[in-house]
Short mmCIF file of C-alpha atoms and ligand atoms in Angstrom, two decimals:
data_model
loop_
_atom_site.label_atom_id
_atom_site.label_comp_id
_atom_site.label_asym_id
_atom_site.label_seq_id
_atom_site.Cartn_x
_atom_site.Cartn_y
_atom_site.Cartn_z
CA MET A 58 3.50 -1.30 31.17
CA VAL A 59 4.06 -5.24 30.38
CA ARG A 60 2.38 -5.05 26.70
CA GLN A 61 1.47 -8.57 25.97
CA VAL A 62 1.02 -10.55 22.66
CA GLN A 63 -2.69 -11.10 21.81
CA PHE A 64 -3.32 -14.49 21.24
CA GLU A 65 -7.00 -14.18 20.53
CA PHE A 66 -9.20 -11.57 18.51
CA THR A 67 -11.09 -8.74 19.96
CA ASP A 68 -15.16 -9.02 19.86
CA GLU A 69 -14.51 -5.97 17.03
CA GLN A 70 -11.94 -8.00 14.99
CA LYS A 71 -14.32 -11.57 15.57
CA GLU A 72 -17.33 -9.19 13.69
CA ILE A 73 -14.56 -8.17 11.08
CA LYS A 74 -14.14 -11.60 10.32
CA LYS A 75 -18.02 -12.46 10.43
CA ALA A 76 -18.93 -9.46 8.24
CA ILE A 77 -16.10 -10.60 5.82
CA ARG A 78 -17.15 -13.99 5.78
CA GLU A 79 -20.48 -13.27 5.12
CA PHE A 80 -19.51 -10.88 2.04
CA CYS A 81 -16.92 -13.64 0.39
CA THR A 82 -19.41 -16.77 0.80
CA LYS A 83 -22.46 -14.68 -1.21
CA ASP A 84 -19.83 -12.67 -3.18
CA PHE A 85 -16.42 -15.24 -4.31
CA THR A 86 -18.36 -17.67 -5.63
CA PRO A 87 -16.65 -20.78 -7.01
CA GLU A 88 -18.22 -19.86 -10.69
CA LEU A 89 -17.18 -16.15 -10.58
CA ALA A 90 -13.66 -17.41 -9.89
CA LEU A 91 -13.52 -20.15 -12.74
CA GLU A 92 -14.51 -17.73 -15.13
CA TYR A 93 -12.17 -14.82 -14.01
CA ASP A 94 -9.61 -17.61 -13.95
CA GLN A 95 -9.90 -18.21 -17.69
CA LYS A 96 -10.65 -14.79 -18.69
CA GLU A 97 -7.45 -13.44 -16.91
CA GLU A 98 -9.40 -10.02 -16.21
CA PHE A 99 -9.55 -7.74 -13.39
CA PRO A 100 -12.45 -8.31 -11.41
CA MET A 101 -13.49 -4.97 -11.10
CA GLU A 102 -17.05 -4.98 -9.98
CA LEU A 103 -16.42 -7.09 -7.21
CA TYR A 104 -13.38 -5.24 -6.27
CA LYS A 105 -15.50 -1.82 -6.29
CA LYS A 106 -18.46 -3.84 -4.42
CA ALA A 107 -15.77 -5.12 -1.50
CA ALA A 108 -14.32 -1.40 -1.56
CA GLU A 109 -17.98 0.31 -1.02
CA LEU A 110 -17.88 -2.21 2.52
CA GLY A 111 -14.65 -1.13 3.43
CA PHE A 112 -12.72 -4.26 2.77
CA THR A 113 -10.05 -2.86 0.74
CA SER A 114 -9.39 0.15 2.81
CA MET A 115 -8.76 -1.30 6.26
CA ARG A 116 -5.92 0.47 7.23
CA ILE A 117 -6.73 3.72 5.07
CA PRO A 118 -7.66 6.72 7.69
CA GLN A 119 -10.75 7.52 7.88
CA ASP A 120 -9.99 11.36 7.27
CA TYR A 121 -8.99 10.00 3.72
CA GLU A 122 -12.24 8.12 3.33
CA GLY A 123 -10.55 4.57 4.89
CA GLN A 124 -11.44 2.45 7.77
CA GLY A 125 -8.74 3.57 10.18
CA TYR A 126 -8.02 0.02 11.46
CA GLY A 127 -4.41 -1.45 11.71
CA LEU A 128 -2.88 -4.15 9.76
CA VAL A 129 -4.35 -7.00 12.38
CA GLU A 130 -7.59 -6.24 10.75
CA ASP A 131 -6.44 -6.06 7.10
CA CYS A 132 -4.87 -9.37 7.44
CA ILE A 133 -7.99 -10.88 8.60
CA VAL A 134 -9.48 -9.43 5.64
CA VAL A 135 -7.33 -10.44 3.22
CA GLU A 136 -7.00 -14.37 4.97
CA GLU A 137 -10.68 -14.40 4.50
CA MET A 138 -10.52 -13.00 0.71
CA CYS A 139 -8.04 -16.01 -0.03
CA ARG A 140 -10.15 -18.74 2.00
CA ALA A 141 -12.92 -18.11 0.01
CA ASP A 142 -11.04 -18.15 -3.25
CA PRO A 143 -7.15 -17.62 -3.84
CA SER A 144 -7.73 -15.62 -7.19
CA LEU A 145 -10.10 -13.28 -6.66
CA GLY A 146 -9.02 -12.76 -2.94
CA ALA A 147 -5.23 -11.85 -4.40
CA ALA A 148 -6.73 -10.02 -7.08
CA VAL A 149 -9.26 -7.67 -4.91
CA SER A 150 -6.78 -7.66 -1.74
CA LEU A 151 -4.19 -6.38 -4.12
CA GLY A 152 -6.44 -3.34 -6.24
CA ASN A 153 -5.06 -0.31 -4.68
CA LEU A 154 -1.61 -2.08 -3.50
CA MET A 155 1.03 0.02 -1.87
CA ILE A 156 0.45 3.73 -2.91
CA PRO A 157 -1.62 4.47 -0.04
CA ASP A 158 1.16 2.85 2.76
CA ILE A 159 3.88 4.74 0.66
CA LEU A 160 1.88 8.09 0.66
CA LEU A 161 0.25 8.19 4.29
CA LYS A 162 4.09 7.83 5.27
CA HIS A 163 5.90 10.25 3.24
CA GLY A 164 3.52 11.79 0.32
CA THR A 165 2.44 15.69 0.55
CA ASP A 166 -0.82 16.61 1.28
CA ALA A 167 -1.59 17.36 -2.21
CA GLN A 168 -0.54 14.05 -3.36
CA LYS A 169 -2.28 12.30 -0.30
CA GLU A 170 -5.87 14.16 -1.14
CA LYS A 171 -5.24 13.53 -4.50
CA CYS A 172 -4.85 9.61 -4.46
CA ILE A 173 -6.16 8.28 -1.53
CA PRO A 174 -9.60 8.70 -1.28
CA PRO A 175 -10.38 7.41 -4.99
CA LEU A 176 -8.12 4.12 -3.93
CA ALA A 177 -9.97 3.76 -0.81
CA ASN A 178 -13.41 4.06 -2.26
CA GLY A 179 -12.69 1.78 -5.52
CA ASP A 180 -12.70 4.21 -7.73
CA ALA A 181 -9.13 3.96 -9.01
CA THR A 182 -6.40 1.20 -8.90
CA SER A 183 -2.68 1.45 -8.33
CA ALA A 184 1.19 0.13 -8.86
CA ALA A 185 3.67 0.22 -7.24
CA ALA A 186 7.06 -0.59 -9.87
CA PHE A 187 10.44 -1.77 -8.32
CA THR A 188 11.33 -4.86 -10.45
CA GLU A 189 13.03 -4.41 -13.46
CA PRO A 190 13.94 -6.99 -16.27
CA GLU A 191 17.38 -7.03 -15.08
CA HIS A 192 16.77 -6.41 -11.11
CA GLY A 193 14.47 -8.84 -9.28
CA SER A 194 16.07 -9.73 -5.54
CA ASP A 195 18.65 -7.00 -6.04
CA ILE A 196 16.65 -3.74 -6.37
CA THR A 197 19.81 -1.92 -4.97
CA ARG A 198 20.65 -0.49 -8.67
CA MET A 199 17.63 0.66 -11.26
CA ASP A 200 18.26 1.18 -14.53
CA THR A 201 15.46 3.23 -14.87
CA THR A 202 16.64 6.91 -14.55
CA ALA A 203 15.12 9.85 -13.50
CA VAL A 204 16.87 12.89 -14.52
CA LYS A 205 16.16 16.13 -13.49
CA SER A 206 15.29 18.80 -16.39
CA GLY A 207 13.97 22.21 -15.02
CA ASN A 208 11.22 21.84 -12.63
CA GLU A 209 10.37 18.22 -14.28
CA TRP A 210 12.01 14.66 -14.03
CA VAL A 211 12.37 12.84 -17.23
CA ILE A 212 11.87 9.03 -16.86
CA ASN A 213 13.24 6.22 -18.78
CA GLY A 214 13.94 2.64 -18.45
CA ALA A 215 11.50 -0.49 -18.11
CA LYS A 216 9.56 -2.39 -15.16
CA GLU A 217 8.40 -5.79 -15.25
CA PHE A 218 5.75 -8.09 -13.28
CA ILE A 219 3.96 -5.28 -12.24
CA THR A 220 0.31 -6.07 -10.61
CA ASN A 221 -1.94 -3.73 -12.01
CA ALA A 222 0.21 -2.28 -14.52
CA SER A 223 -2.54 -1.78 -17.35
CA ILE A 224 -5.12 -0.64 -14.98
CA ALA A 225 -3.64 1.15 -12.80
CA ASP A 226 -4.79 4.98 -12.15
CA PHE A 227 -1.98 5.77 -9.85
CA LEU A 228 1.83 4.13 -10.24
CA VAL A 229 4.87 4.74 -8.03
CA LEU A 230 8.26 4.10 -9.97
CA LEU A 231 11.45 3.61 -8.10
CA CYS A 232 14.07 5.37 -10.28
CA GLN A 233 17.85 5.65 -10.15
CA THR A 234 18.38 9.70 -9.37
CA ASP A 235 21.80 9.65 -8.60
CA PRO A 236 23.66 7.27 -11.06
CA ASN A 237 26.87 8.21 -9.43
CA ALA A 238 25.91 7.32 -5.62
CA THR A 239 27.77 4.77 -3.74
CA PRO A 240 26.66 2.37 -2.60
CA SER A 241 23.86 2.83 -5.68
CA HIS A 242 20.55 2.04 -3.20
CA ARG A 243 21.73 5.50 -1.98
CA GLY A 244 21.02 7.35 -5.15
CA GLN A 245 17.06 6.09 -5.89
CA SER A 246 13.82 8.03 -5.31
CA LEU A 247 10.52 7.35 -5.58
CA PHE A 248 8.05 9.61 -8.40
CA LEU A 249 4.37 9.23 -8.63
CA VAL A 250 2.93 8.59 -12.19
CA GLU A 251 -0.98 9.09 -13.35
CA LYS A 252 -2.06 6.87 -16.03
CA GLY A 253 -2.57 8.47 -19.54
CA THR A 254 0.91 10.37 -18.84
CA PRO A 255 2.53 10.53 -22.30
CA GLY A 256 5.51 8.08 -21.99
CA LEU A 257 4.35 5.71 -20.15
CA GLU A 258 3.27 2.22 -22.14
CA ALA A 259 1.97 -0.40 -19.93
CA THR A 260 1.67 -4.11 -21.32
CA LYS A 261 -0.52 -7.03 -20.20
CA LEU A 262 1.28 -10.38 -19.49
CA HIS A 263 -0.93 -13.63 -20.22
CA GLY A 264 -0.43 -17.16 -19.18
CA LYS A 265 0.52 -16.66 -15.37
CA MET A 266 0.45 -20.38 -12.66
CA GLY A 267 -2.01 -18.66 -10.86
CA ILE A 268 -3.59 -15.35 -9.43
CA ARG A 269 -4.91 -15.20 -13.11
CA PRO A 270 -7.63 -12.15 -12.35
CA CYS A 271 -5.06 -10.39 -10.86
CA ILE A 272 -3.02 -8.50 -13.88
CA THR A 273 0.66 -8.56 -14.12
CA GLY A 274 2.35 -6.32 -17.04
CA SER A 275 5.52 -4.66 -18.20
CA LEU A 276 5.91 -1.09 -18.61
CA ALA A 277 7.81 0.90 -21.06
CA LEU A 278 8.85 3.99 -19.82
CA SER A 279 10.01 6.63 -22.59
CA ASP A 280 10.97 10.61 -21.94
CA LEU A 281 8.18 10.26 -19.56
CA LYS A 282 7.87 13.65 -17.84
CA VAL A 283 6.62 13.95 -14.22
CA PRO A 284 6.71 17.41 -12.08
CA GLY A 285 8.91 17.97 -9.48
CA SER A 286 5.89 18.05 -7.12
CA ASN A 287 5.42 13.88 -8.11
CA LEU A 288 9.03 13.43 -6.01
CA VAL A 289 7.29 10.92 -3.00
CA GLY A 290 9.19 12.11 -0.05
CA GLU A 291 13.02 12.78 0.21
CA LEU A 292 15.34 13.07 -3.02
CA ASN A 293 17.37 9.76 -2.97
CA LYS A 294 15.73 7.99 0.17
CA GLY A 295 13.38 5.65 -2.53
CA PHE A 296 14.89 2.23 -1.47
CA TYR A 297 14.92 2.88 1.97
CA TYR A 298 11.02 3.87 1.93
CA ALA A 299 10.79 0.54 -0.18
CA LEU A 300 11.89 -1.65 2.44
CA GLU A 301 10.31 0.21 5.00
CA LEU A 302 6.95 -0.62 2.68
CA PHE A 303 7.85 -4.44 2.67
CA ASP A 304 7.83 -4.68 6.47
CA GLY A 305 4.43 -4.47 6.41
CA THR A 306 2.65 -5.79 2.96
CA ARG A 307 4.88 -8.78 3.26
CA ILE A 308 2.63 -9.66 6.21
CA THR A 309 -0.32 -8.91 3.75
CA VAL A 310 1.03 -11.96 1.24
CA ALA A 311 1.62 -14.00 4.75
CA ALA A 312 -2.05 -13.46 5.41
CA GLN A 313 -2.71 -14.80 1.45
CA ALA A 314 -1.19 -17.82 2.37
CA VAL A 315 -2.51 -18.40 5.61
CA GLY A 316 -5.89 -17.83 4.04
CA MET A 317 -5.25 -19.88 0.85
CA ALA A 318 -3.97 -22.91 3.01
CA GLN A 319 -7.21 -22.92 5.26
CA GLY A 320 -9.29 -22.53 2.52
CA ALA A 321 -8.04 -25.62 1.11
CA PHE A 322 -7.95 -27.46 4.40
CA GLU A 323 -12.03 -26.74 4.79
CA ARG A 324 -12.51 -28.32 1.71
CA ALA A 325 -10.55 -31.32 2.11
CA PHE A 326 -11.48 -32.07 5.79
CA GLN A 327 -15.69 -31.98 4.36
CA TYR A 328 -14.57 -34.21 1.32
CA ALA A 329 -12.97 -36.63 3.52
CA LYS A 330 -16.02 -37.11 5.89
CA THR A 331 -18.28 -37.59 3.17
CA ARG A 332 -16.17 -39.89 0.24
CA LYS A 333 -16.22 -43.11 0.80
CA GLN A 334 -13.95 -46.14 -0.58
CA PHE A 335 -13.75 -49.43 0.74
CA GLY A 336 -17.10 -48.96 2.10
CA ALA A 337 -15.92 -46.26 4.72
CA PRO A 338 -15.24 -42.63 4.46
CA ILE A 339 -11.87 -42.03 3.46
CA MET A 340 -11.45 -39.97 6.91
CA ASN A 341 -11.67 -43.57 8.72
CA PHE A 342 -8.18 -43.96 7.18
CA GLN A 343 -5.26 -43.41 9.28
CA ALA A 344 -3.11 -41.65 6.65
CA VAL A 345 -6.01 -39.59 5.57
CA SER A 346 -6.74 -37.96 8.70
CA PHE A 347 -3.49 -37.95 10.01
CA ARG A 348 -2.87 -35.77 6.97
CA LEU A 349 -5.64 -33.72 7.76
CA ALA A 350 -4.41 -32.88 11.41
CA GLU A 351 -0.82 -32.09 9.96
CA MET A 352 -2.48 -29.87 7.48
CA ALA A 353 -4.61 -28.03 10.28
CA MET A 354 -1.11 -27.59 12.46
CA LYS A 355 0.56 -25.99 9.85
CA VAL A 356 -2.34 -23.58 8.84
CA GLU A 357 -2.24 -22.72 12.93
CA ALA A 358 1.35 -22.23 13.14
CA ALA A 359 1.57 -20.14 9.77
CA ARG A 360 -1.55 -17.95 10.85
CA LEU A 361 0.46 -17.24 14.89
CA LEU A 362 3.25 -16.39 13.14
CA THR A 363 1.34 -13.56 10.83
CA TYR A 364 -0.68 -12.20 13.59
CA LYS A 365 2.39 -11.74 15.64
CA ALA A 366 3.97 -9.84 12.96
CA ALA A 367 1.11 -8.07 12.16
CA TRP A 368 0.48 -7.26 15.88
CA LEU A 369 4.09 -5.97 16.27
CA TYR A 370 3.55 -3.76 13.58
CA ASP A 371 0.26 -2.33 14.78
CA GLN A 372 2.31 -1.15 18.09
CA GLY A 373 4.64 0.34 16.34
CA ARG A 374 7.62 -2.38 16.96
CA VAL A 375 8.41 -3.14 13.29
CA SER A 376 10.04 -6.40 13.16
CA PRO A 377 11.75 -7.28 9.68
CA MET A 378 12.46 -10.96 11.07
CA ALA A 379 8.99 -11.67 12.27
CA THR A 380 7.68 -10.41 8.89
CA SER A 381 10.07 -12.39 7.10
CA MET A 382 9.53 -15.48 8.98
CA ALA A 383 5.65 -15.15 8.65
CA LYS A 384 5.69 -14.74 4.96
CA ALA A 385 8.22 -17.44 4.19
CA TYR A 386 6.70 -20.09 6.77
CA SER A 387 3.36 -19.57 5.45
CA SER A 388 3.57 -19.30 2.09
CA ARG A 389 5.71 -22.65 2.33
CA ILE A 390 2.79 -24.05 4.13
CA ALA A 391 0.30 -23.15 1.70
CA MET A 392 1.93 -24.91 -1.16
CA GLU A 393 2.24 -28.02 1.16
CA VAL A 394 -1.75 -27.67 2.43
CA THR A 395 -2.87 -26.88 -1.10
CA ASP A 396 -0.89 -29.90 -2.12
CA ASP A 397 -2.19 -32.10 0.75
CA ALA A 398 -5.67 -31.00 -0.21
CA ILE A 399 -5.53 -32.16 -3.61
CA GLN A 400 -3.98 -35.71 -2.58
CA VAL A 401 -7.33 -36.27 -0.26
CA TYR A 402 -9.07 -35.53 -3.08
CA GLY A 403 -7.56 -38.09 -5.40
CA GLY A 404 -8.39 -37.62 -9.12
CA TYR A 405 -11.11 -34.94 -8.45
CA GLY A 406 -8.51 -32.80 -7.23
CA TYR A 407 -6.64 -32.66 -10.33
CA LEU A 408 -9.82 -30.92 -12.02
CA ALA A 409 -10.55 -27.32 -12.26
CA ASP A 410 -14.28 -27.98 -11.16
CA TYR A 411 -13.14 -29.00 -8.24
CA HIS A 412 -11.11 -25.79 -7.26
CA LEU A 413 -8.17 -27.41 -5.24
CA GLU A 414 -5.90 -26.77 -8.10
CA ARG A 415 -6.55 -23.44 -8.27
CA PHE A 416 -5.77 -22.95 -4.80
CA HIS A 417 -2.20 -25.05 -5.64
CA ARG A 418 -1.36 -22.82 -8.05
CA CYS A 419 -2.50 -19.93 -6.70
CA ALA A 420 -0.20 -20.43 -3.29
CA LYS A 421 3.01 -19.98 -5.51
CA ILE A 422 2.99 -16.65 -5.96
CA THR A 423 3.62 -15.98 -2.16
CA GLU A 424 6.95 -17.52 -2.36
CA ILE A 425 7.86 -15.22 -5.16
CA TYR A 426 6.41 -11.78 -4.70
CA GLU A 427 7.24 -8.80 -2.17
CA GLY A 428 10.76 -10.89 -2.17
CA THR A 429 11.27 -14.84 -2.55
CA THR A 430 11.57 -17.03 0.24
CA GLU A 431 15.51 -16.86 -0.10
CA MET A 432 14.89 -13.11 0.58
CA GLN A 433 13.33 -13.95 3.46
CA LYS A 434 15.81 -16.22 4.96
CA LEU A 435 18.32 -13.88 4.21
CA THR A 436 16.88 -11.19 6.45
CA ILE A 437 16.07 -13.69 9.23
CA LEU A 438 20.01 -14.70 9.19
CA ASN A 439 20.76 -10.73 9.15
CA TYR A 440 19.03 -9.97 12.20
CA LEU A 441 20.11 -13.54 13.64
CA MET A 442 23.55 -12.69 13.34
CA LYS A 443 23.70 -8.66 14.82
CA SER A 444 21.39 -10.39 17.50
CA SER A 445 24.14 -13.02 18.16
C1 LIG B 794 2.48 -12.31 -10.32
C2 LIG B 794 3.84 -11.30 -10.24
C3 LIG B 794 3.71 -10.19 -9.86
C4 LIG B 794 4.27 -9.43 -9.20
N1 LIG B 794 4.32 -7.67 -8.69
C5 LIG B 794 4.96 -7.37 -8.83
C6 LIG B 794 4.65 -5.77 -8.03
O1 LIG B 794 3.60 -5.75 -8.39
N2 LIG B 794 6.28 -4.70 -7.74
C7 LIG B 794 6.94 -4.77 -8.37
O2 LIG B 794 7.91 -4.43 -8.25
N3 LIG B 794 7.80 -6.21 -8.56
C8 LIG B 794 6.40 -7.60 -8.58
N4 LIG B 794 6.66 -8.93 -9.02
C9 LIG B 794 8.29 -8.89 -8.94
C10 LIG B 794 8.35 -10.18 -7.88
O3 LIG B 794 8.70 -9.25 -6.65
C11 LIG B 794 10.09 -10.64 -8.32
O4 LIG B 794 9.60 -11.57 -9.69
C12 LIG B 794 10.89 -11.36 -7.27
O5 LIG B 794 11.45 -10.31 -6.27
C13 LIG B 794 12.16 -12.23 -7.53
O6 LIG B 794 12.69 -11.40 -8.38
P1 LIG B 794 13.03 -12.09 -10.02
O7 LIG B 794 12.28 -12.40 -10.74
O8 LIG B 794 13.90 -11.07 -11.17
O9 LIG B 794 14.04 -13.38 -9.85
P2 LIG B 794 15.45 -13.28 -9.33
O10 LIG B 794 16.02 -12.19 -8.41
O11 LIG B 794 15.93 -13.30 -10.91
O12 LIG B 794 15.50 -14.39 -8.75
C14 LIG B 794 15.69 -15.75 -9.32
C15 LIG B 794 15.78 -17.04 -8.50
O13 LIG B 794 17.09 -16.59 -7.45
C16 LIG B 794 17.00 -16.40 -6.06
N5 LIG B 794 17.94 -15.71 -5.70
C17 LIG B 794 18.04 -14.37 -6.23
N6 LIG B 794 19.55 -13.91 -5.27
C18 LIG B 794 19.24 -14.63 -4.24
C19 LIG B 794 20.53 -14.52 -3.03
N7 LIG B 794 21.34 -13.86 -2.97
N8 LIG B 794 20.56 -15.55 -2.20
C20 LIG B 794 20.03 -16.91 -2.52
N9 LIG B 794 18.98 -16.73 -3.83
C21 LIG B 794 18.70 -15.71 -4.74
C22 LIG B 794 15.66 -15.94 -5.79
O14 LIG B 794 15.30 -16.19 -4.74
C23 LIG B 794 15.08 -16.94 -7.12
O15 LIG B 794 14.55 -18.17 -6.52
C24 LIG B 794 5.85 -9.43 -9.31
C25 LIG B 794 6.24 -10.60 -9.69
C26 LIG B 794 4.95 -11.92 -10.01
C27 LIG B 794 5.23 -13.40 -10.80
#
């Protein structure tokens, strides 16, 4: 059977887009966004509301209280949330990040039953900790160690820049379990940890450039003991599970970037039609209207790359190259389009009350987290070389 790339959403996907857009129009208000940008607090009420409507569990199977859709539907929701507001959108869409994906693939029944339903219905939040103070782009060796002691593992080390660190009910930590493994990434494992476990200390970071309602923090792990049953999947397979995970989650970061760019474009487009200078709407000046046409082209190209990668993923044809292209391109155009939108707004674009400066500040993170743009380019080149 010839399987073709899907260029248009199905009727059901269009309905999902309409429903999430309606929800965001009502609940992701500019006032709330400004408030949480200043407070640097996680919008828990909004997260719970989105979860009640199923928008934070699109890819979680119905058996675990999710919606049972694929990555394409998840991207539709993430794009719309970030179109409505980049900071609230990032925070809400990352509220239950990664743990359902990891456990669904490699968790035991007990781990899945304990963690996934509360994450699906908004009663819990999660964090996935790979990055360390000395290991960011290169996570092939972890300074955080897990040492077996009887039936337990004893974890020591530190994690940095962890989304939801101080609010997460469930965390997954990448640890070095075999310090002598060669290469070192063959000696890493993932462990599930619950909030409140003695030896786990989280500190919230302040003063981020953007996505301020999204909590970011450091973790100090000091003789943190977890039972053997908290090992996720097989011993010493953690690094491979992480790479496999990023093939999917990086596509949702691309969807965040597409949404941020789309939201900024729409605001600039409307403004150009009404703002008058020299007796005419600024849209009449080709320097402005051509800029808007280019912004629209870039967003559409990024969207196509993103949904192609998501579609391939849903077909079981996971393509790290398609994923990396989607993330690297979408995050770059999010920076460019949000910058262009500020330019169209002129001086007003520079003010918080007009929201576009927040779009620009938030867009930057999509070039950094879940692998920087440089890491995406390395992946693309790696696959190009392999196929040449
Ligand atoms: C807001 C926020 C949230 C985050 N959330 C999480 C989270 O939930 N969980 C988690 O584990 N991590 C998280 N991170 C960490 C994030 O994934 C890392 O910051 C990122 O992977 C880069 O690592 P680094 O900051 O150590 O930079 P470095 O790895 O030190 O890189 C510095 C610069 O050097 C470049 N560089 C490095 N190596 C190469 C190379 N070989 N070739 C070319 N260029 C290279 C990089 O691209 C970058 O430009 C988060 C970060 C932020 C800021």
